[in-house]
Short mmCIF file of C-alpha atoms in Angstrom, two decimals:
data_model
loop_
_atom_site.label_atom_id
_atom_site.label_comp_id
_atom_site.label_asym_id
_atom_site.label_seq_id
_atom_site.Cartn_x
_atom_site.Cartn_y
_atom_site.Cartn_z
CA MET A 33 54.00 -48.81 -3.89
CA LYS A 34 54.96 -45.52 -2.22
CA ARG A 35 53.43 -43.58 -5.10
CA LYS A 36 50.16 -45.41 -4.62
CA TRP A 37 50.03 -44.54 -0.92
CA TRP A 38 50.92 -40.91 -1.63
CA PHE A 39 48.15 -40.78 -4.22
CA ILE A 40 45.62 -42.23 -1.78
CA LEU A 41 46.68 -39.81 0.96
CA ALA A 42 46.52 -36.83 -1.42
CA ALA A 43 43.09 -37.84 -2.68
CA ALA A 44 41.84 -38.28 0.91
CA ALA A 45 43.24 -34.89 1.91
CA LEU A 46 41.61 -33.30 -1.11
CA ALA A 47 38.28 -34.94 -0.29
CA ILE A 48 38.48 -33.76 3.33
CA GLY A 49 39.36 -30.24 2.15
CA VAL A 50 36.48 -30.16 -0.30
CA PHE A 51 34.09 -31.40 2.40
CA CYS A 52 35.30 -28.89 4.99
CA PHE A 53 35.26 -25.95 2.61
CA ARG A 54 32.47 -27.04 0.31
CA ASP A 55 30.35 -23.91 0.96
CA ALA A 56 33.27 -21.61 0.19
CA LEU A 57 34.13 -23.55 -2.96
CA MET A 58 30.51 -23.61 -4.15
CA VAL A 59 30.08 -19.87 -3.67
CA ARG A 60 33.44 -19.09 -5.25
CA LEU A 61 33.11 -21.46 -8.20
CA PHE A 62 29.36 -21.43 -8.81
CA PRO A 63 27.98 -18.19 -7.29
CA LYS A 64 25.02 -17.98 -9.68
CA ALA A 65 23.88 -21.53 -8.99
CA VAL A 66 24.14 -21.00 -5.22
CA LEU A 67 22.25 -17.69 -5.42
CA SER A 68 19.53 -19.11 -7.63
CA ARG A 69 18.89 -21.89 -5.13
CA SER A 70 19.01 -19.60 -2.09
CA ILE A 71 16.67 -17.01 -3.64
CA THR A 72 14.16 -19.72 -4.55
CA ASP A 73 14.37 -21.29 -1.07
CA SER A 74 13.89 -17.91 0.65
CA PHE A 75 10.79 -17.05 -1.35
CA GLN A 76 9.33 -20.47 -0.67
CA GLN A 77 9.83 -19.86 3.06
CA LEU A 78 8.18 -16.42 2.77
CA GLU A 79 5.27 -17.96 0.91
CA GLN A 80 4.85 -20.45 3.74
CA ARG A 81 5.11 -17.68 6.35
CA PHE A 82 2.31 -15.54 4.87
CA GLU A 83 0.10 -18.40 3.74
CA ASN A 84 -2.59 -17.60 6.35
CA SER A 85 -2.17 -13.82 6.42
CA PRO A 86 -5.40 -11.77 6.25
CA LEU A 87 -3.57 -9.52 3.79
CA ARG A 88 -4.07 -12.31 1.24
CA LEU A 89 -7.82 -11.71 1.45
CA VAL A 90 -7.24 -8.00 0.96
CA ALA A 91 -4.94 -8.59 -2.01
CA ASN A 92 -7.49 -10.88 -3.68
CA ALA A 93 -10.15 -8.19 -3.48
CA LEU A 94 -7.98 -5.33 -4.76
CA ASP A 95 -8.10 -4.65 -8.47
CA THR A 96 -4.65 -4.11 -9.97
CA LYS A 97 -6.01 -1.21 -12.07
CA GLY A 98 -7.30 0.56 -8.97
CA GLN A 99 -10.97 -0.04 -9.80
CA GLN A 100 -13.09 -1.19 -6.86
CA ARG A 101 -16.68 -1.95 -6.06
CA VAL A 102 -17.62 -1.22 -2.44
CA SER A 103 -20.97 -2.01 -0.82
CA ILE A 104 -21.56 -0.10 2.42
CA LYS A 105 -24.12 -0.56 5.16
CA LEU A 106 -23.59 1.94 7.96
CA ASP A 107 -25.61 2.70 11.07
CA THR A 108 -24.40 5.72 12.96
CA ALA A 109 -25.53 8.66 15.06
CA THR A 110 -25.35 12.28 13.89
CA GLN A 111 -25.72 15.47 15.88
CA LEU A 112 -28.46 16.81 13.61
CA ALA A 113 -30.46 13.79 12.51
CA GLY A 114 -29.94 11.28 15.30
CA VAL A 115 -29.58 7.67 14.17
CA ALA A 116 -28.89 7.40 10.43
CA HIS A 117 -28.77 4.34 8.19
CA TYR A 118 -26.77 4.42 4.95
CA THR A 119 -26.89 1.82 2.20
CA MET A 120 -24.57 2.66 -0.69
CA GLU A 121 -23.01 1.01 -3.71
CA LEU A 122 -19.75 2.71 -4.69
CA GLN A 123 -17.55 2.41 -7.75
CA THR A 124 -14.08 3.85 -7.27
CA GLN A 125 -10.99 4.21 -9.42
CA SER A 126 -7.55 5.72 -9.08
CA GLY A 127 -5.49 7.40 -11.78
CA PRO A 128 -7.41 9.71 -12.07
CA ARG A 129 -9.29 9.23 -8.83
CA ARG A 130 -13.07 9.18 -9.22
CA ILE A 131 -15.90 7.92 -7.00
CA PHE A 132 -19.53 7.36 -7.93
CA GLY A 133 -22.09 6.06 -5.46
CA GLN A 134 -25.81 5.37 -5.34
CA GLY A 135 -27.99 4.37 -2.41
CA THR A 136 -30.32 5.58 0.29
CA VAL A 137 -30.06 7.55 3.51
CA SER A 138 -32.64 6.98 6.25
CA THR A 139 -33.03 9.14 9.37
CA GLY A 140 -35.80 10.28 11.64
CA GLY A 141 -36.54 12.85 8.94
CA GLY A 142 -37.35 10.17 6.36
CA THR A 143 -35.65 8.17 3.62
CA MET A 144 -34.07 9.65 0.53
CA ASP A 145 -32.33 8.19 -2.50
CA LEU A 146 -28.90 9.68 -3.07
CA SER A 147 -26.27 9.71 -5.81
CA VAL A 148 -22.78 11.09 -5.16
CA TYR A 149 -19.89 11.88 -7.52
CA LEU A 150 -16.38 13.03 -6.59
CA ASP A 151 -13.22 13.69 -8.55
CA GLY A 152 -10.21 16.00 -8.40
CA SER A 153 -12.18 19.12 -9.30
CA CYS A 154 -15.67 18.77 -7.85
CA VAL A 155 -18.15 16.97 -5.64
CA ALA A 156 -21.78 16.65 -6.77
CA VAL A 157 -24.98 15.11 -5.39
CA SER A 158 -28.31 14.17 -6.89
CA SER A 159 -31.61 12.66 -5.75
CA GLU A 160 -34.68 11.65 -7.69
CA GLY A 161 -36.84 12.55 -4.71
CA LEU A 162 -35.14 15.87 -3.99
CA THR A 163 -33.67 17.23 -7.22
CA ASP A 164 -35.45 15.16 -9.91
CA GLY A 165 -32.14 13.54 -10.81
CA GLN A 166 -30.33 16.84 -11.46
CA PHE A 167 -26.75 16.90 -10.12
CA TYR A 168 -25.85 19.89 -7.96
CA GLY A 169 -22.14 20.37 -7.43
CA ILE A 170 -19.36 22.34 -5.79
CA THR A 171 -16.15 23.19 -7.64
CA TYR A 172 -13.27 23.20 -5.17
CA ASP A 173 -11.32 26.06 -6.75
CA THR A 174 -14.28 28.49 -6.97
CA PHE A 175 -16.11 27.60 -3.75
CA HIS A 176 -14.74 30.62 -1.85
CA GLN A 177 -16.36 33.15 -4.18
CA ASP A 178 -19.34 30.98 -5.14
CA ILE A 179 -20.64 30.56 -1.58
CA ARG A 180 -20.11 34.26 -0.78
CA SER A 181 -22.22 35.28 -3.76
CA PHE A 182 -25.21 34.38 -1.53
CA GLU A 183 -24.80 37.43 0.69
CA LEU A 184 -27.70 36.79 3.05
CA PHE A 185 -26.74 33.16 3.57
CA SER A 186 -23.08 34.10 4.12
CA MET A 187 -24.12 36.56 6.79
CA LEU A 188 -26.32 34.02 8.56
CA ALA A 189 -23.79 31.20 8.38
CA GLY A 190 -20.90 33.35 9.54
CA GLU A 191 -17.29 33.50 8.42
CA GLN A 192 -16.15 30.82 10.87
CA THR A 193 -18.58 28.28 9.40
CA LEU A 194 -17.62 29.19 5.82
CA ASN A 195 -13.93 28.88 6.62
CA GLY A 196 -14.58 25.46 8.15
CA TRP A 197 -16.32 24.34 4.97
CA GLU A 198 -13.42 25.61 2.85
CA GLU A 199 -10.92 23.75 4.98
CA SER A 200 -12.90 20.51 4.66
CA LEU A 201 -13.14 20.94 0.87
CA MET A 202 -9.40 21.57 0.62
CA GLU A 203 -8.73 18.31 2.46
CA LEU A 204 -11.16 16.49 0.17
CA GLN A 205 -9.55 17.99 -2.92
CA GLU A 206 -6.08 16.89 -1.80
CA LEU A 207 -7.40 13.38 -1.26
CA MET A 208 -9.15 13.22 -4.63
CA GLU A 209 -6.15 14.61 -6.52
CA MET A 210 -3.93 11.80 -5.28
CA ASN A 211 -3.07 9.28 -7.98
CA THR A 212 -2.85 6.06 -6.00
CA GLN A 213 -3.04 3.45 -8.73
CA GLN A 214 -2.04 0.14 -7.20
CA VAL A 215 1.40 -1.13 -8.11
CA GLU A 216 1.03 -4.51 -9.77
CA LEU A 217 4.15 -6.10 -8.34
CA SER A 218 3.80 -9.53 -6.80
CA ALA A 219 6.28 -11.59 -4.80
CA GLN A 220 6.79 -13.67 -7.94
CA ASP A 221 7.70 -10.51 -9.87
CA VAL A 222 10.30 -9.59 -7.24
CA GLN A 223 11.75 -13.09 -7.30
CA THR A 224 11.92 -13.05 -11.10
CA ALA A 225 13.67 -9.67 -11.07
CA LEU A 226 16.24 -10.89 -8.54
CA LEU A 227 16.91 -14.05 -10.55
CA GLY A 228 17.25 -11.86 -13.64
CA THR A 229 20.26 -10.09 -12.14
CA LEU A 230 22.15 -13.39 -12.28
CA ALA A 231 22.66 -12.71 -16.00
CA LEU A 232 25.27 -10.13 -14.93
CA LYS A 233 28.85 -10.91 -13.97
CA PRO A 234 29.17 -11.57 -10.21
CA GLU A 235 31.92 -10.63 -7.77
CA VAL A 236 32.40 -12.71 -4.62
CA GLU A 237 33.88 -11.43 -1.36
CA ALA A 238 34.24 -13.06 2.05
CA GLY A 239 32.12 -11.59 4.83
CA GLU A 240 33.13 -10.85 8.40
CA GLY A 241 31.79 -14.05 9.94
CA LYS A 242 32.44 -17.70 9.25
CA ALA A 243 30.75 -19.01 6.10
CA GLU A 244 29.60 -15.47 5.18
CA TYR A 245 29.94 -14.29 1.59
CA HIS A 246 28.81 -11.28 -0.41
CA VAL A 247 27.91 -11.78 -4.05
CA SER A 248 27.54 -8.46 -5.86
CA PHE A 249 26.39 -7.43 -9.31
CA CYS A 250 26.96 -4.03 -10.84
CA SER A 251 25.77 -2.70 -14.16
CA PRO A 252 25.41 0.65 -15.93
CA GLY A 253 21.74 1.49 -16.34
CA PRO A 254 21.67 1.58 -20.16
CA ALA A 255 23.41 -1.81 -20.41
CA LEU A 256 20.97 -3.36 -17.95
CA ALA A 257 18.03 -1.86 -19.83
CA GLU A 258 19.36 -3.36 -23.04
CA LEU A 259 19.44 -6.82 -21.45
CA ALA A 260 15.86 -6.39 -20.21
CA LYS A 261 14.40 -5.14 -23.51
CA PRO A 262 13.26 -8.55 -24.81
CA TYR A 263 11.20 -9.04 -21.63
CA LEU A 264 9.52 -5.63 -21.33
CA ASP A 265 6.12 -7.00 -22.30
CA GLN A 266 6.35 -9.49 -19.42
CA VAL A 267 7.19 -7.10 -16.56
CA PRO A 268 4.81 -4.94 -14.47
CA GLU A 269 4.33 -1.35 -15.64
CA PRO A 270 6.29 0.30 -12.76
CA LEU A 271 9.29 -1.92 -13.49
CA GLU A 272 8.99 -1.16 -17.20
CA ASP A 273 9.02 2.59 -16.46
CA LEU A 274 12.14 2.12 -14.34
CA ILE A 275 13.93 0.20 -17.10
CA ARG A 276 13.11 2.91 -19.63
CA ALA A 277 14.39 5.58 -17.24
CA MET A 278 17.71 3.73 -16.93
CA GLU A 279 17.89 3.35 -20.70
CA ALA A 280 17.57 7.12 -21.19
CA ASP A 281 20.01 8.06 -18.40
CA GLU A 282 23.68 7.54 -19.23
CA ALA A 283 24.66 8.22 -15.62
CA SER A 284 22.36 5.55 -14.21
CA SER A 285 23.62 2.37 -12.56
CA LEU A 286 22.36 -0.52 -10.46
CA ASP A 287 24.30 -2.28 -7.71
CA ILE A 288 22.90 -5.36 -5.94
CA VAL A 289 24.61 -7.27 -3.13
CA PHE A 290 23.38 -10.64 -1.86
CA TYR A 291 24.54 -11.64 1.62
CA LEU A 292 24.93 -15.38 2.17
CA THR A 293 25.56 -17.38 5.34
CA ASP A 294 26.02 -21.12 4.91
CA ARG A 295 24.60 -20.63 1.40
CA ARG A 296 21.41 -19.16 2.89
CA LEU A 297 20.25 -15.74 1.75
CA THR A 298 20.12 -13.44 4.79
CA LYS A 299 20.11 -9.96 3.28
CA ILE A 300 19.72 -8.13 -0.03
CA GLN A 301 20.81 -4.58 -0.72
CA SER A 302 20.27 -2.72 -3.98
CA ILE A 303 21.22 0.82 -4.97
CA LEU A 304 19.74 2.47 -8.04
CA THR A 305 21.42 5.68 -9.10
CA LEU A 306 19.94 8.11 -11.63
CA SER A 307 20.99 11.62 -12.58
CA ASP A 308 18.30 13.15 -10.37
CA GLY A 309 18.76 10.98 -7.29
CA SER A 310 19.33 7.57 -5.77
CA TRP A 311 17.22 4.85 -4.19
CA GLN A 312 18.56 2.25 -1.77
CA VAL A 313 16.50 -0.78 -0.77
CA THR A 314 17.71 -3.15 1.97
CA GLY A 315 15.83 -6.29 2.93
CA VAL A 316 16.96 -8.37 5.89
CA LEU A 317 15.63 -11.95 5.92
CA GLY A 318 17.65 -13.10 8.91
CA GLU A 319 18.38 -16.66 9.95
CA ASP A 320 14.91 -18.03 9.14
CA PRO A 321 12.63 -16.09 6.76
CA ALA A 322 9.73 -18.40 7.62
CA THR A 323 9.56 -17.39 11.30
CA GLY A 324 12.11 -14.72 12.21
CA PRO A 325 11.77 -10.91 12.12
CA LEU A 326 11.89 -9.30 8.67
CA THR A 327 13.00 -5.76 7.97
CA LEU A 328 12.84 -3.56 4.91
CA GLU A 329 14.43 -0.14 4.54
CA VAL A 330 13.96 2.21 1.59
CA VAL A 331 16.05 5.38 1.35
CA SER A 332 15.53 7.89 -1.45
CA ARG A 333 17.61 10.99 -2.10
CA GLN A 334 16.53 13.63 -4.59
CA GLU A 335 18.23 17.03 -4.54
CA ASP A 336 17.88 18.25 -0.92
CA ASN A 337 15.15 15.75 -0.01
CA LEU A 338 15.86 12.66 2.05
CA ASP A 339 13.11 10.12 2.64
CA ARG A 340 13.66 7.01 4.75
CA VAL A 341 11.06 4.29 5.32
CA GLU A 342 11.71 1.44 7.77
CA LEU A 343 9.39 -1.55 8.05
CA THR A 344 9.64 -4.43 10.54
CA VAL A 345 7.40 -7.51 10.53
CA GLU A 346 7.16 -10.20 13.22
CA THR A 347 4.86 -13.18 12.68
CA VAL A 348 3.59 -16.05 14.83
CA SER A 349 1.02 -18.49 13.47
CA ASP A 350 -0.57 -21.89 14.05
CA PRO A 351 -3.52 -23.72 12.45
CA GLU A 352 -6.02 -21.62 14.45
CA THR A 353 -4.54 -18.15 14.80
CA TYR A 354 -2.38 -15.77 12.79
CA GLN A 355 -0.60 -13.07 14.78
CA GLU A 356 1.56 -10.28 13.44
CA LYS A 357 3.24 -7.11 14.58
CA ILE A 358 4.07 -4.48 11.97
CA GLN A 359 6.08 -1.36 12.72
CA LEU A 360 6.44 1.42 10.16
CA LYS A 361 8.60 4.48 10.58
CA ARG A 362 9.03 7.20 7.98
CA THR A 363 11.44 10.12 8.23
CA ARG A 364 11.17 12.86 5.63
CA ASN A 365 13.75 15.63 5.91
CA GLY A 366 14.04 15.08 9.64
CA VAL A 367 10.28 14.87 10.32
CA GLN A 368 9.30 11.45 11.62
CA GLU A 369 5.98 9.59 11.44
CA GLN A 370 5.35 6.26 13.18
CA LEU A 371 2.68 3.63 12.84
CA SER A 372 2.43 0.18 14.39
CA ALA A 373 -0.16 -2.57 14.14
CA ASP A 374 -0.30 -5.55 16.48
CA TYR A 375 -3.10 -7.95 15.61
CA SER A 376 -4.42 -11.46 16.12
CA TRP A 377 -6.72 -13.05 13.54
CA ASP A 378 -8.85 -16.12 14.23
CA LEU A 379 -8.65 -18.25 11.10
CA THR A 380 -11.95 -20.00 11.84
CA SER A 381 -14.26 -17.13 12.80
CA GLY A 382 -12.52 -14.26 11.03
CA ASP A 383 -12.49 -12.19 14.24
CA LEU A 384 -9.56 -9.78 14.27
CA VAL A 385 -8.29 -7.90 17.32
CA LEU A 386 -6.02 -5.00 16.40
CA ASP A 387 -4.09 -2.46 18.43
CA LEU A 388 -3.14 0.36 16.08
CA VAL A 389 -0.72 3.02 17.32
CA ARG A 390 -0.43 6.17 15.22
CA GLN A 391 1.96 8.92 16.29
CA GLY A 392 1.89 7.60 19.84
CA LYS A 393 -1.93 7.40 20.08
CA LYS A 394 -3.47 3.95 20.51
CA TYR A 395 -6.63 2.81 18.73
CA PRO A 396 -8.03 -0.57 19.88
CA ILE A 397 -10.03 -1.99 16.96
CA ARG A 398 -12.25 -5.06 16.84
CA LEU A 399 -13.63 -6.33 13.55
CA ASN A 400 -14.46 -9.42 11.53
CA LEU A 401 -12.64 -10.10 8.29
CA THR A 402 -13.64 -12.86 5.87
CA GLY A 403 -13.20 -13.47 2.18
CA GLU A 404 -14.31 -15.72 -0.63
CA GLY A 405 -12.73 -15.62 -4.07
CA ASP A 406 -12.13 -11.97 -4.96
CA THR A 407 -14.62 -10.63 -2.41
CA LEU A 408 -13.64 -9.26 1.01
CA THR A 409 -16.18 -8.64 3.78
CA LEU A 410 -15.34 -6.44 6.76
CA TYR A 411 -17.75 -5.98 9.67
CA SER A 412 -17.22 -3.83 12.73
CA GLN A 413 -19.39 -2.61 15.58
CA GLU A 414 -16.72 -0.01 16.35
CA ALA A 415 -16.37 1.65 12.95
CA GLU A 416 -15.98 5.04 14.58
CA VAL A 417 -12.63 3.93 16.03
CA ILE A 418 -11.45 2.88 12.57
CA GLN A 419 -12.51 6.28 11.20
CA SER A 420 -10.61 8.07 13.95
CA ALA A 421 -7.50 6.00 13.28
CA LEU A 422 -7.61 6.80 9.56
CA THR A 423 -8.34 10.52 9.88
CA GLY A 424 -6.60 11.31 13.15
CA LYS A 425 -9.77 13.08 14.34
CA GLU A 426 -11.81 12.28 17.42
CA LYS A 427 -14.68 9.85 16.94
CA THR A 428 -18.08 11.55 16.75
CA GLY A 429 -20.41 8.73 17.77
CA PRO A 430 -20.98 4.97 17.65
CA ALA A 431 -21.09 3.35 14.21
CA ILE A 432 -21.75 -0.17 12.93
CA CYS A 433 -20.45 -0.85 9.44
CA THR A 434 -20.33 -3.67 6.89
CA LEU A 435 -18.08 -3.29 3.85
CA VAL A 436 -18.01 -5.71 0.92
CA ILE A 437 -15.08 -5.02 -1.41
CA SER A 438 -14.36 -6.57 -4.82
CA PRO A 439 -12.76 -5.59 -8.15
CA GLY A 440 -14.84 -3.01 -10.04
CA GLU A 441 -15.20 -1.13 -13.32
CA PRO A 442 -13.93 2.25 -14.58
CA VAL A 443 -15.81 5.33 -13.37
CA GLU A 444 -16.92 7.66 -16.16
CA PRO A 445 -16.52 11.41 -15.52
CA LEU A 446 -19.74 13.22 -14.63
CA SER A 447 -21.27 14.62 -17.83
CA GLY A 448 -22.56 17.78 -16.16
CA TYR A 449 -23.78 19.38 -12.94
CA LYS A 450 -25.25 22.64 -11.77
CA ASN A 451 -22.41 24.47 -10.05
CA LEU A 452 -22.93 26.40 -6.81
CA SER A 453 -22.50 29.68 -8.69
CA ASP A 454 -25.65 28.86 -10.71
CA TRP A 455 -27.84 27.75 -7.80
CA SER A 456 -30.86 29.80 -6.93
CA ALA A 457 -31.55 30.83 -3.36
CA GLU A 458 -34.26 28.17 -3.29
CA ASP A 459 -31.76 25.53 -4.48
CA LEU A 460 -29.35 26.49 -1.74
CA LEU A 461 -31.98 26.46 0.99
CA LEU A 462 -33.41 23.12 -0.16
CA LEU A 463 -30.08 21.32 -0.43
CA ILE A 464 -28.50 22.79 2.66
CA THR A 465 -31.45 22.10 4.95
CA ARG A 466 -32.95 18.86 3.64
CA LEU A 467 -29.79 17.11 2.47
CA GLY A 468 -27.70 18.49 5.31
CA GLN A 469 -30.05 17.12 7.95
CA LEU A 470 -30.25 13.71 6.32
CA ILE A 471 -26.51 13.19 6.06
CA GLY A 472 -25.62 14.93 9.30
CA ILE A 473 -23.81 18.02 7.98
CA LYS A 474 -23.20 20.59 10.69
CA LEU A 475 -24.35 23.91 9.24
CA ALA A 476 -23.29 26.25 12.00
#
């Protein structure tokens, strides 16, 4: 009889112990199962959080290959031509960056059809009404000597004007040489990659607080690449490139630590080490990923270069309004840049009120943002403020703009153009005066 009572008491004590320490036992005994559930729950909460974000409209309209179609209607005021109306259809691509556009420009001086082409080496324009369809272009690298070959014009324009043109062309060349192909990496891809690390052997450690645990995974790069090989055709290209880099680098390694509180995922930290540098990514989800602040920090070290990016997102939403505050800070080798965006978006009307702060300067922006399918429409009666915010230069005059953005097609390189060095004096005079006045180029 005594044995029976002792058995009942022992079983009850064991049951109470299991109940009281169930989280610790689950994490210790079944870390992969706990992590799998917590990762899935966290991403579901994030999906719910950003369900009504205007960035979803933007993402739908962006082509993953970097090919866009952009329709522009712009009414603005220029110093030379007064009020100007632009209607353009653009095709753009990145990697390599090319832009081709066709449309019309209307000013007090008349209306002219216009075709424009830009890439990393040149900018060229054409008009059936002005040049009989012949493209006239400027090559960035030879502009300095090409423009000065017109001695009389150089004298009349003056060195200050010519230097200003060169500076503008250098800025344009830098922009067009950028390879900004969009990274095709969705939230689902990130979740899949995180779940994929569970194939490795975990280590569990107790955290500082109650019910806090750290589950870490560590793997040499080549071994991890070997595990991922069967799935290379299923992963985005940037991730595939990373896996191949780890495969070829014997010194590479990946460390990932998942921070759990009450079996909830609160933080993820990963460190990728290669022979030529290291990259550390830390994401803090906090107590409630659906409503609380989110932070992301990316630190890269390569030789003597240190680059740190810190992103913070705060979100408040209801069935009528979506509000968000985004703060971005980047520090490269001690030089800091800051950008913040605080906006409220009306889900019914599409009206968006945005306060953008760039390097301490505030830009109040009002616009309307709507979307249908893979098409995004942006309308603003204060487009000049948006231009100032993007370029950092003072606004030049009022502008009303409508942009319609959708996925596009590849842009073929321009087959040929008449370079500035081959222009006649008549060509130069015609293009500089007529075209310059129509599009508002300041010639002196």
